[in-house]
Amino acid sequence: MAQLYYRYGTMNSGKTIEILKVAYNYEEQGKGVVIMTSALDTRDGVGYVSSRIGMKRPAVAIEETTDIFGFIRDLPEKPYCVLVDEAQFLKRHHVYDLARVVDELDIPVMAFGLKNDFRNELFEGSKYLLLLADKIDEIKTICQYCKKKATMVLRTQNGLPVYDGDQIQIGGNETYISVCRKHYFAPLITSKRNKTMTIELRDVTIKNYFDVLNLDVKEYQKQFIATNAISLAEAYVYTKNGDFVAPLAVYDNDAIIGFVMLAYDKKIGISNGNYLLFRFMIDKYFQDQGYFKPIMDKVLDYVRTAPAGLSNKLWLSYEPENEHARSCYLSYGFKETGEIFENEVVAIYDLTIEK
């Protein structure tokens, strides 16, 4: 018997990845699926399902007037499953349509979405899915500020928490953070500049790799830096090839705030026996709060322990158009060499200089 499944989770809990994984598993067996998403989700254009780690697929966009039941019923070939992303944005009649798809067409439906909004109230789609779903599951993730399970969504604007306003806002400069109940009512964001920083570089392990994947940069920065998913894949491949690569999660106390990756190649290439700062990123929630220098200090401390061999220099490269990165690195003490590596400007830091 087909059933209506509702899988909910807070922001960045991996809901879209789950949809794409389920679709892949069906299609690998030659079983077709229909992927749908709300037309309100325009992050990568209308009619696309996309995850933070770069996976993306076209989907049927659900408008307010969309007849979901009629659309599925009239398909020339009956799908084995219907997958719905951003289900919180659905209207009451959409959810009842999904229930009809299950009951009258005998097609399982899996809907994924948020449960509550930033005001800690149910979305319309979430409300009716909770009422009508045969099975309800929670996709878990952790609070941005502690180790507790995140159950709420905190909206911030200009660095301050916001608890009132329209439930759905298209555009704007607001940011959404997954938090536990405690940090929903008492977020740390307003006091970050004043609290004592305790920066630590930790290995990426089975326990924190998903947190690393959930880190993200600001929209304009994405053209300049690879995703952390690609970085971890590169680390795996280079390590298999016998090279030294160290992917490291950056923590302030117990909050993950960024990611760096170092490499060392004493055999070939521009590195010439020196360490390469392969990746450096600070999550968008933690930028512009004075983290760059203390993180770089920890990177230099790590390199000076000679994890793969002794070296006098740390080098990196950046695109010529990335003026913000250039300014940060040069102000820290990196010097441009005049070399170009894979169309990027090379800069080197002299490790014999004490900071």
Short mmCIF file of C-alpha atoms in Angstrom, two decimals, residues 1-5 69 72 78 82 95-109 131-134:
data_model
loop_
_atom_site.label_atom_id
_atom_site.label_comp_id
_atom_site.label_asym_id
_atom_site.label_seq_id
_atom_site.Cartn_x
_atom_site.Cartn_y
_atom_site.Cartn_z
CA MET A 1 0.00 0.00 0.00
CA ALA A 2 1.27 3.43 -0.93
CA GLN A 3 1.72 5.94 1.88
CA LEU A 4 2.20 9.68 2.34
CA TYR A 5 5.52 10.37 4.05
CA PHE A 69 -3.45 15.21 -8.60
CA ILE A 72 0.19 12.94 -11.84
CA LYS A 78 2.75 5.99 -13.88
CA VAL A 82 6.46 11.35 -6.15
CA VAL A 95 -1.42 18.58 0.47
CA TYR A 96 -4.89 17.12 -0.03
CA ASP A 97 -3.92 16.47 -3.67
CA LEU A 98 -0.86 14.55 -2.45
CA ALA A 99 -3.07 12.46 -0.21
CA ARG A 100 -5.31 11.68 -3.20
CA VAL A 101 -2.28 10.63 -5.25
CA VAL A 102 -1.53 8.08 -2.53
CA ASP A 103 -5.09 6.89 -1.91
CA GLU A 104 -6.57 6.95 -5.41
CA LEU A 105 -3.54 6.37 -7.65
CA ASP A 106 -1.66 4.10 -5.23
CA ILE A 107 1.58 6.06 -5.69
CA PRO A 108 3.79 6.73 -2.65
CA VAL A 109 4.55 10.40 -1.97
CA LEU A 131 -2.39 16.15 9.88
CA LEU A 132 -2.55 13.89 6.81
CA ALA A 133 0.78 12.05 6.57
CA ASP A 134 0.86 8.31 7.23
#
